[in-house]
Amino acid sequence: MRKSILAFIVFQSMFFFTLCAQDSTIQKEKWHWDNALKQDTSAGYVQVVKVDNILYISGAVARDVTPEGITRVYQGLERSLKSFGATFQNVVKENLYT
């Protein structure tokens, strides 16, 4: 009887660990606003990465720190958001470095 119970527990443990070990690859969609291929192949840079229902936007820089330069940055960010059907109303966090 004990061997049967032990065998059952071992079987259940193996089954559980097999389920946990299945492929859980995160699906990502990459986008670069001025590149039809979505990915900048020269540097491996990408403007937006979408993971599930979250957008990660990176590397929005201004050539000049003037009102016009900052406006251009936000116009680029707006294009990135629009490509995924989002707006600035959907932004939760923004990091600004000067």
XYZ file of C-alpha atoms in Angstrom:
98
model
C 0.000 0.000 0.000
C 2.784 2.421 0.904
C 4.538 1.725 -2.387
C 1.338 2.536 -4.259
C 0.907 5.826 -2.416
C 4.575 6.706 -2.927
C 4.348 5.842 -6.632
C 1.212 7.984 -6.948
C 2.918 10.952 -5.259
C 5.989 10.597 -7.487
C 3.786 10.386 -10.589
C 1.805 13.481 -9.554
C 5.022 15.400 -8.865
C 6.472 14.465 -12.249
C 3.222 15.456 -13.968
C 3.143 18.801 -12.146
C 6.772 19.622 -12.998
C 6.186 18.661 -16.637
C 3.316 21.150 -16.822
C 5.432 23.868 -15.238
C 8.336 23.241 -17.621
C 6.293 23.791 -20.777
C 7.317 26.601 -23.103
C 6.242 29.923 -21.627
C 7.876 32.203 -24.181
C 6.622 35.779 -24.011
C 5.285 37.028 -27.330
C 6.829 40.373 -28.266
C 6.014 42.713 -31.118
C 8.665 45.275 -32.059
C 8.120 48.513 -33.948
C 10.296 51.372 -35.156
C 8.315 54.369 -36.390
C 10.461 55.203 -39.416
C 11.428 51.687 -40.517
C 9.065 49.429 -42.449
C 10.959 46.397 -41.130
C 10.107 47.526 -37.579
C 13.654 46.825 -36.380
C 16.714 49.020 -36.884
C 19.089 46.345 -38.174
C 22.234 48.473 -37.927
C 22.191 48.845 -34.139
C 19.479 46.426 -33.069
C 17.482 49.350 -31.740
C 13.729 49.256 -31.527
C 11.414 52.154 -30.679
C 8.569 50.136 -29.144
C 8.288 46.648 -27.705
C 4.799 45.329 -26.981
C 4.619 42.548 -24.409
C 1.092 41.277 -23.888
C -0.911 44.472 -23.339
C 2.007 46.713 -22.287
C 4.053 49.013 -24.531
C 7.664 49.840 -23.683
C 8.894 52.904 -25.588
C 12.556 53.861 -25.552
C 15.115 56.215 -26.943
C 13.111 59.344 -27.718
C 15.773 62.038 -27.805
C 15.868 65.653 -28.950
C 18.587 67.021 -31.196
C 18.193 70.359 -29.492
C 16.696 71.244 -26.138
C 14.350 73.922 -27.414
C 10.568 74.065 -27.419
C 10.640 72.924 -31.070
C 12.978 70.017 -30.277
C 10.818 68.848 -27.388
C 7.722 69.146 -29.601
C 9.393 66.889 -32.202
C 10.164 64.302 -29.505
C 6.540 64.194 -28.409
C 5.353 64.002 -32.015
C 7.559 60.928 -32.475
C 6.198 59.428 -29.267
C 2.668 60.118 -30.477
C 3.379 58.235 -33.739
C 4.738 55.308 -31.739
C 1.664 55.204 -29.522
C -0.733 55.546 -32.465
C 0.869 52.576 -34.214
C -0.554 50.432 -31.408
C -3.852 52.290 -31.075
C -2.798 54.167 -27.943
C -2.610 57.839 -26.978
C -0.903 59.859 -24.268
C -3.985 59.156 -22.141
C -2.746 55.547 -21.908
C 0.739 56.490 -20.644
C 1.326 55.436 -17.046
C 4.975 56.368 -16.526
C 7.434 58.712 -18.212
C 11.138 59.136 -17.454
C 12.693 62.418 -18.528
C 16.462 62.841 -18.448
C 18.144 66.196 -18.950
